[in-house]
Short mmCIF file of C-alpha atoms in Angstrom, two decimals:
data_model
loop_
_atom_site.label_atom_id
_atom_site.label_comp_id
_atom_site.label_asym_id
_atom_site.label_seq_id
_atom_site.Cartn_x
_atom_site.Cartn_y
_atom_site.Cartn_z
CA MET A 247 154.08 -266.46 -219.75
CA THR A 248 151.61 -265.43 -217.06
CA SER A 249 149.84 -262.16 -217.86
CA LEU A 250 150.74 -259.22 -215.69
CA GLU A 251 148.44 -256.94 -213.75
CA MET A 252 148.98 -253.27 -213.06
CA SER A 253 147.57 -253.60 -209.57
CA GLY A 254 150.26 -255.86 -208.23
CA ALA A 255 150.57 -259.62 -207.62
CA VAL A 256 149.86 -261.92 -210.54
CA GLN A 257 149.15 -264.96 -208.39
CA PRO A 258 150.21 -266.23 -204.95
CA GLY A 259 153.70 -267.56 -204.50
CA ASN A 260 156.64 -267.35 -206.86
CA VAL A 261 156.08 -266.70 -210.54
CA PRO A 262 158.74 -267.78 -213.09
CA THR A 263 160.04 -265.02 -215.37
CA PRO A 264 162.95 -264.95 -217.84
CA ALA A 265 165.06 -263.53 -214.99
CA GLY A 266 164.24 -266.11 -212.33
CA LEU A 267 161.81 -266.34 -209.40
CA VAL A 268 160.03 -263.31 -208.03
CA THR A 269 157.35 -262.83 -205.44
CA GLU A 270 155.37 -260.21 -207.36
CA LEU A 271 155.23 -258.84 -210.88
CA ILE A 272 154.18 -255.41 -212.14
CA ASP A 273 153.95 -254.08 -215.67
CA GLY A 274 154.74 -250.41 -215.96
CA GLY A 275 153.84 -250.25 -219.66
CA GLN A 276 155.19 -246.98 -221.10
CA MET A 277 155.27 -245.11 -217.79
CA ASP A 278 158.54 -243.57 -216.73
CA CYS A 279 159.58 -242.78 -213.17
CA GLY A 280 158.20 -239.26 -213.39
CA SER A 281 154.82 -240.32 -214.78
CA GLY A 282 153.72 -243.07 -212.46
CA LEU A 283 156.12 -246.00 -212.39
CA LEU A 284 157.74 -244.72 -209.22
CA LEU A 285 154.47 -244.83 -207.30
CA LEU A 286 153.72 -248.28 -208.67
CA ILE A 287 157.02 -249.82 -207.64
CA THR A 288 157.15 -248.01 -204.28
CA ARG A 289 153.68 -249.36 -203.42
CA ALA A 290 154.64 -252.89 -204.52
CA MET A 291 157.87 -252.88 -202.52
CA ARG A 292 156.05 -251.93 -199.35
CA ARG A 293 154.09 -255.16 -199.63
CA LEU A 294 157.24 -257.32 -199.79
CA GLN A 295 159.36 -258.68 -196.98
CA PRO A 296 163.14 -258.03 -196.91
CA GLY A 297 164.85 -260.47 -199.24
CA GLN A 298 161.80 -260.97 -201.47
CA SER A 299 161.98 -259.85 -205.08
CA LEU A 300 159.88 -257.68 -207.35
CA GLY A 301 159.72 -258.25 -211.10
CA VAL A 302 159.32 -255.07 -213.16
CA ARG A 303 158.51 -255.04 -216.87
CA SER A 304 158.67 -251.76 -218.85
CA SER A 305 158.38 -250.63 -222.41
CA GLU A 306 159.92 -247.21 -221.62
CA SER A 307 163.62 -247.06 -222.51
CA SER A 308 164.44 -244.36 -219.92
CA VAL A 309 163.68 -246.89 -217.18
CA THR A 310 166.88 -248.74 -218.03
CA ASP A 311 168.76 -245.71 -216.69
CA ASP A 312 166.37 -244.56 -213.98
CA LEU A 313 165.47 -247.85 -212.28
CA PRO A 314 169.06 -248.67 -211.23
CA VAL A 315 169.41 -245.13 -209.80
CA TRP A 316 166.20 -245.60 -207.83
CA ALA A 317 167.39 -248.91 -206.45
CA GLU A 318 170.77 -247.50 -205.47
CA LEU A 319 169.27 -244.47 -203.72
CA VAL A 320 166.75 -246.57 -201.78
CA GLY A 321 169.12 -249.43 -201.02
CA HIS A 322 167.48 -252.27 -202.94
CA GLY A 323 169.51 -254.51 -205.24
CA ILE A 324 168.94 -255.29 -208.90
CA ILE A 325 169.74 -258.96 -209.16
CA SER A 326 168.79 -259.48 -212.82
CA HIS A 327 168.16 -257.48 -215.96
CA HIS A 328 166.74 -258.86 -219.24
CA GLU A 329 165.51 -257.38 -222.50
CA GLU A 330 163.13 -259.11 -224.86
CA SER A 331 164.64 -257.25 -227.85
CA ALA A 332 166.88 -254.25 -228.58
CA GLU A 333 163.71 -252.09 -228.57
CA GLY A 334 162.36 -253.59 -225.34
CA PRO A 335 160.42 -254.32 -223.30
CA TRP A 336 162.87 -254.62 -220.43
CA TRP A 337 162.71 -256.77 -217.30
CA PHE A 338 164.25 -256.13 -213.94
CA VAL A 339 164.23 -258.26 -210.79
CA VAL A 340 164.75 -256.09 -207.71
CA GLN A 341 165.44 -257.62 -204.31
CA LYS A 342 164.13 -255.72 -201.32
CA ALA A 343 166.84 -254.59 -198.94
CA GLU A 344 167.08 -256.05 -195.43
CA ALA A 345 167.17 -252.46 -194.16
CA VAL A 346 166.41 -249.58 -196.48
CA VAL A 347 169.04 -246.87 -196.37
CA SER A 348 167.90 -244.12 -194.01
CA THR A 349 167.99 -240.60 -195.33
CA VAL A 350 167.83 -237.31 -193.44
CA PHE A 351 164.33 -236.19 -194.32
CA THR A 352 162.66 -232.94 -193.31
CA HIS A 353 159.52 -231.39 -194.74
CA GLY A 354 160.79 -227.86 -194.67
CA ASP A 355 157.87 -225.60 -195.62
CA ARG A 356 155.75 -228.54 -196.67
CA THR A 357 152.67 -229.56 -194.74
CA PRO A 358 153.77 -232.87 -193.13
CA VAL A 359 152.20 -235.85 -194.87
CA GLY A 360 149.41 -237.20 -192.71
CA GLN A 361 148.21 -233.86 -191.33
CA ARG A 362 146.05 -232.85 -194.30
CA LEU A 363 143.66 -235.01 -196.34
CA TRP A 364 141.61 -234.20 -199.42
CA VAL A 365 138.40 -236.14 -200.01
CA TYR A 366 136.33 -236.10 -203.21
CA THR A 367 132.88 -236.49 -201.69
CA ASN A 368 131.38 -237.01 -205.17
CA PHE A 369 132.07 -236.26 -208.82
CA ASP A 370 128.72 -235.03 -210.16
CA CYS A 371 128.32 -231.26 -210.41
CA ASN A 372 125.83 -228.67 -211.53
CA LEU A 373 128.56 -227.08 -213.68
CA ALA A 374 130.94 -228.38 -216.35
CA CYS A 375 133.88 -225.98 -216.03
CA THR A 376 136.13 -225.91 -219.04
CA TYR A 377 139.23 -226.64 -216.99
CA CYS A 378 137.80 -229.09 -214.43
CA CYS A 379 140.62 -231.41 -213.41
CA ALA A 380 138.12 -233.96 -212.08
CA GLU A 381 135.97 -234.04 -215.25
CA SER A 382 132.94 -233.24 -213.14
CA SER A 383 129.64 -232.29 -214.77
CA PRO A 384 125.88 -232.95 -214.52
CA ARG A 385 126.52 -236.10 -216.53
CA ALA A 386 129.43 -237.43 -214.46
CA ALA A 387 128.95 -240.58 -212.41
CA SER A 388 128.48 -239.53 -208.80
CA ARG A 389 131.13 -241.91 -207.32
CA ARG A 390 130.11 -240.86 -203.80
CA VAL A 391 132.01 -241.49 -200.59
CA GLU A 392 129.34 -242.96 -198.34
CA PRO A 393 129.09 -242.02 -194.66
CA ALA A 394 130.33 -245.46 -193.45
CA MET A 395 133.46 -245.09 -195.59
CA ALA A 396 133.95 -241.54 -194.44
CA THR A 397 133.74 -242.64 -190.83
CA ALA A 398 136.42 -245.29 -191.37
CA ILE A 399 138.64 -242.83 -193.25
CA PHE A 400 138.39 -240.06 -190.66
CA ASP A 401 138.79 -242.47 -187.70
CA GLU A 402 142.06 -243.72 -189.11
CA PHE A 403 143.09 -240.19 -190.09
CA ARG A 404 142.62 -238.96 -186.51
CA ALA A 405 144.46 -241.99 -185.14
CA LEU A 406 147.41 -241.16 -187.39
CA GLY A 407 147.54 -237.61 -186.14
CA GLY A 408 145.52 -235.97 -188.95
CA LYS A 409 144.27 -232.42 -188.43
CA GLU A 410 142.73 -230.95 -191.58
CA VAL A 411 140.15 -232.30 -194.07
CA LEU A 412 139.17 -230.63 -197.33
CA LEU A 413 135.97 -231.87 -198.91
CA THR A 414 135.77 -231.29 -202.65
CA GLY A 415 134.08 -232.65 -205.75
CA GLY A 416 132.17 -232.38 -208.03
CA GLU A 417 129.92 -230.16 -206.04
CA PRO A 418 129.80 -231.43 -202.46
CA PHE A 419 126.36 -229.95 -201.84
CA MET A 420 124.98 -232.40 -204.45
CA HIS A 421 125.91 -235.22 -202.07
CA PRO A 422 122.63 -236.00 -200.24
CA GLU A 423 124.53 -237.00 -197.10
CA LEU A 424 127.09 -234.18 -196.96
CA GLY A 425 126.03 -233.30 -193.41
CA GLU A 426 126.83 -236.84 -192.27
CA LEU A 427 130.23 -236.70 -193.93
CA VAL A 428 131.04 -233.48 -192.07
CA SER A 429 129.81 -235.03 -188.79
CA ALA A 430 132.14 -237.98 -189.37
CA ALA A 431 135.03 -235.50 -189.43
CA ASP A 432 134.20 -234.22 -185.95
CA GLY A 433 137.30 -232.86 -184.21
CA LEU A 434 139.08 -232.12 -187.49
CA SER A 435 139.38 -228.79 -189.24
CA VAL A 436 136.96 -229.00 -192.19
CA THR A 437 136.83 -226.96 -195.40
CA ILE A 438 134.17 -227.53 -198.05
CA LEU A 439 135.02 -226.43 -201.62
CA THR A 440 131.85 -225.28 -203.38
CA ASN A 441 130.62 -223.13 -206.24
CA ALA A 442 128.06 -221.70 -203.75
CA MET A 443 125.27 -221.88 -206.31
CA ILE A 444 122.90 -224.52 -205.03
CA PHE A 445 122.81 -224.33 -201.22
CA GLY A 446 120.34 -221.47 -201.02
CA LYS A 447 117.09 -223.42 -200.98
CA GLY A 448 115.37 -226.60 -199.80
CA ARG A 449 117.23 -229.56 -198.38
CA ARG A 450 120.65 -228.15 -199.31
CA ARG A 451 119.87 -224.92 -197.41
CA GLU A 452 118.95 -227.12 -194.42
CA THR A 453 122.31 -228.90 -194.73
CA LEU A 454 124.17 -225.62 -194.90
CA GLU A 455 122.42 -224.21 -191.84
CA SER A 456 123.01 -227.40 -189.87
CA LEU A 457 126.79 -227.21 -190.31
CA ASP A 458 129.00 -226.12 -187.42
CA ARG A 459 130.20 -222.58 -188.00
CA GLU A 460 133.76 -223.85 -187.52
CA VAL A 461 133.42 -225.29 -191.04
CA THR A 462 135.09 -223.07 -193.69
CA LEU A 463 133.48 -222.66 -197.13
CA GLN A 464 135.88 -222.13 -200.03
CA VAL A 465 134.02 -220.62 -202.96
CA SER A 466 135.19 -220.50 -206.57
CA LEU A 467 135.13 -217.03 -208.09
CA ASP A 468 137.40 -216.45 -211.11
CA SER A 469 136.97 -212.75 -211.82
CA ALA A 470 135.67 -209.42 -210.60
CA THR A 471 132.97 -209.26 -213.31
CA PRO A 472 130.90 -212.03 -214.93
CA GLU A 473 132.65 -212.22 -218.33
CA LEU A 474 135.61 -214.47 -217.52
CA HIS A 475 133.99 -216.44 -214.70
CA ASP A 476 130.92 -217.23 -216.79
CA ALA A 477 133.00 -218.11 -219.86
CA GLN A 478 134.86 -220.72 -217.79
CA ARG A 479 132.01 -221.97 -215.60
CA GLY A 480 128.71 -221.21 -217.35
CA ARG A 481 126.31 -218.34 -217.91
CA GLY A 482 124.93 -216.84 -214.72
CA SER A 483 127.32 -218.69 -212.43
CA TRP A 484 129.17 -215.52 -211.33
CA ALA A 485 126.08 -213.75 -209.99
CA ARG A 486 124.89 -216.91 -208.22
CA ALA A 487 128.34 -217.45 -206.66
CA LEU A 488 128.25 -213.91 -205.23
CA ASP A 489 124.81 -214.54 -203.87
CA GLY A 490 126.10 -217.74 -202.21
CA ILE A 491 129.05 -215.86 -200.67
CA GLY A 492 126.63 -213.35 -199.21
CA LEU A 493 124.38 -216.05 -197.81
CA ALA A 494 127.29 -217.91 -196.24
CA HIS A 495 128.55 -214.74 -194.60
CA SER A 496 125.09 -213.87 -193.31
CA LEU A 497 124.91 -217.29 -191.65
CA GLY A 498 128.25 -216.77 -189.88
CA PHE A 499 130.56 -218.94 -191.95
CA ARG A 500 134.17 -218.13 -192.72
CA VAL A 501 134.39 -217.81 -196.47
CA ARG A 502 137.54 -218.25 -198.54
CA VAL A 503 137.62 -217.44 -202.27
CA ALA A 504 139.70 -219.29 -204.87
CA ALA A 505 140.20 -218.05 -208.44
CA THR A 506 141.41 -220.41 -211.16
CA LEU A 507 143.18 -218.64 -214.04
CA TYR A 508 145.04 -219.67 -217.17
CA ASP A 509 147.05 -216.42 -217.08
CA GLU A 510 147.42 -214.05 -214.19
CA ASP A 511 146.49 -210.73 -215.80
CA PRO A 512 147.69 -208.08 -213.28
CA THR A 513 144.75 -205.78 -214.07
CA GLY A 514 142.20 -208.54 -213.70
CA VAL A 515 143.75 -209.81 -210.47
CA ALA A 516 143.78 -206.27 -208.98
CA GLU A 517 140.10 -205.85 -209.96
CA LEU A 518 139.31 -209.22 -208.33
CA HIS A 519 140.94 -208.16 -205.07
CA ARG A 520 138.92 -204.95 -205.05
CA ARG A 521 135.78 -206.96 -205.54
CA LEU A 522 136.74 -209.27 -202.68
CA ASP A 523 137.41 -206.27 -200.49
CA ALA A 524 133.84 -205.17 -201.17
CA GLU A 525 132.54 -208.64 -200.34
CA GLY A 526 134.35 -208.66 -196.99
CA ILE A 527 136.78 -211.45 -197.83
CA ALA A 528 139.92 -211.19 -195.72
CA ALA A 529 143.26 -210.98 -197.55
CA ASP A 530 144.36 -214.27 -195.99
CA ASP A 531 141.28 -216.00 -197.35
CA ARG A 532 142.11 -215.45 -201.02
CA LEU A 533 143.81 -217.91 -203.36
CA ILE A 534 144.74 -217.52 -207.02
CA ARG A 535 145.76 -220.80 -208.63
CA PRO A 536 146.81 -221.85 -212.16
CA VAL A 537 144.96 -224.31 -214.39
CA ALA A 538 146.51 -227.76 -214.43
CA GLN A 539 146.52 -229.59 -217.74
CA GLU A 540 144.36 -232.41 -216.36
CA GLY A 541 140.80 -233.54 -216.86
CA PHE A 542 138.90 -231.28 -219.21
CA ALA A 543 141.78 -228.73 -219.49
CA GLU A 544 143.54 -229.01 -222.84
CA THR A 545 146.19 -226.49 -221.83
CA GLY A 546 147.69 -225.35 -218.55
CA MET A 547 150.45 -226.32 -216.18
CA HIS A 548 151.97 -229.77 -216.70
CA VAL A 549 151.93 -231.76 -213.47
CA SER A 550 153.58 -234.99 -212.36
CA VAL A 551 154.86 -236.63 -209.20
CA SER A 552 158.09 -234.71 -209.69
CA THR A 553 156.45 -231.27 -210.08
CA LEU A 554 153.64 -231.42 -207.50
CA GLU A 555 154.06 -231.31 -203.78
CA PRO A 556 151.97 -234.22 -202.49
CA GLU A 557 148.46 -233.56 -201.18
CA PRO A 558 147.13 -237.09 -200.48
CA THR A 559 143.63 -237.35 -201.90
CA ILE A 560 140.91 -239.95 -201.35
CA THR A 561 138.04 -240.86 -203.67
CA ALA A 562 135.48 -243.64 -203.39
CA ASP A 563 137.65 -245.85 -205.54
CA GLY A 564 141.25 -245.03 -204.68
CA ALA A 565 143.95 -242.73 -203.41
CA TRP A 566 145.89 -240.15 -205.43
CA TRP A 567 149.00 -237.97 -205.16
CA HIS A 568 147.17 -234.66 -205.52
CA PRO A 569 143.56 -233.42 -205.95
CA VAL A 570 144.25 -231.96 -209.44
CA ALA A 571 145.33 -235.37 -210.74
CA VAL A 572 142.40 -237.66 -209.90
CA THR A 573 141.75 -238.42 -213.62
CA ASN A 574 145.43 -239.32 -214.24
CA PRO A 575 146.14 -243.03 -213.71
CA ASN A 576 149.85 -242.25 -213.42
CA MET A 577 149.22 -240.27 -210.24
CA LYS A 578 147.23 -243.00 -208.48
CA ILE A 579 148.70 -244.29 -205.23
CA ALA A 580 146.28 -247.12 -204.40
CA ASP A 581 143.17 -248.79 -205.72
CA SER A 582 141.42 -248.40 -202.40
CA PRO A 583 141.13 -245.39 -200.08
CA LEU A 584 142.10 -247.51 -197.09
CA PRO A 585 144.33 -248.09 -195.24
CA LEU A 586 145.54 -244.50 -195.06
CA SER A 587 148.72 -245.72 -193.41
CA GLU A 588 149.77 -247.32 -196.72
CA VAL A 589 148.77 -244.23 -198.73
CA PHE A 590 150.83 -241.93 -196.49
CA GLY A 591 153.64 -244.51 -196.44
CA VAL A 592 153.93 -244.53 -200.25
CA VAL A 593 153.99 -240.70 -200.29
CA ASN A 594 156.64 -240.45 -197.57
CA ASP A 595 158.83 -243.12 -199.28
CA THR A 596 158.58 -241.21 -202.55
CA MET A 597 159.46 -237.93 -200.90
CA ARG A 598 162.51 -239.42 -199.23
CA LEU A 599 163.66 -240.63 -202.61
CA GLN A 600 163.04 -237.18 -204.14
CA ASP A 601 165.15 -235.58 -201.42
CA ALA A 602 167.91 -238.17 -201.78
CA ALA A 603 167.97 -237.67 -205.56
CA ALA A 604 168.13 -233.90 -205.16
CA ARG A 605 171.06 -234.12 -202.77
CA THR A 606 173.08 -236.40 -205.06
CA GLY A 607 172.06 -234.71 -208.32
CA ARG A 608 170.74 -238.00 -209.68
CA GLU A 609 167.81 -237.89 -212.15
CA VAL A 610 165.01 -240.38 -211.61
CA PHE A 611 162.06 -238.14 -212.08
CA ARG A 612 161.64 -237.17 -215.69
CA CYS A 613 158.93 -234.53 -216.23
CA ALA A 614 158.20 -235.38 -219.87
#
């Protein structure tokens, strides 16, 4: 039998399987619908024409219950089902509907998909935070988004109605062409997430001073005193972050502060707010977020497609459901950052299915 590829088509044309002829094959391995298979099949179905068929192979037993529910909710038809043994793996052949069932879909309090975009400018960093979801460190491969790619990304983003870009990493100020990336986002609201430790001197200071003052700097500060922050991010990082906040303010930038905590200790949070009052950080420019059990973090909040509101995220080598999940292959939307229209399309299709499942009480998004 022809070997299967996670990325999509095995070879052009129809491929024979035990269940008949299909246009494309995907192997979900042991993923279930809540841990990545849903994104894989949604992406594959978008590439097919109505009436064409997708072959799905899975070693996860829950898929035998969940995949038919997914097909029913979306409107596709399962035209064949085969098992290689009583313990699996299982095969399905799903025919794409002539017209997918339309569902009433509203975002509610969500930021509409396509208005906000996260971009990992690079993955190398001067720190190696214990909970870093991106596994960034001084030893990490840079995996930089180059200016030409950024231009193409932001041009399409604007054309699709995009409004807000968040540049993260790694440490964005380690990207030697950060200024060009920001220039490529002209006309968009830009926030740069930084540890504020390395932009005080030399070429990086020049980059900082060259930025439009409409750019917002979001600085990481985990505690009111050095102990916790330095334990999580490295000795001396707290004091240098405060120096960076002061410099950014003196240059006229809006500064937001984000704290990342395993547990929200009320006393520690109150002390942090008093410190931020002293630093002149407005109440609306403060964010306290939990640790996600991703990347370097061995504990923290479990995340999946079913538990995270989507925040489409671009890296040099793909697109992801959310910025905290860029080391998790089960949260990958596409193997290329472009076209954004396909990335946003997969997210919107998935959200419509989530809403339809919630309305009918059907379970197709297992969290564990």
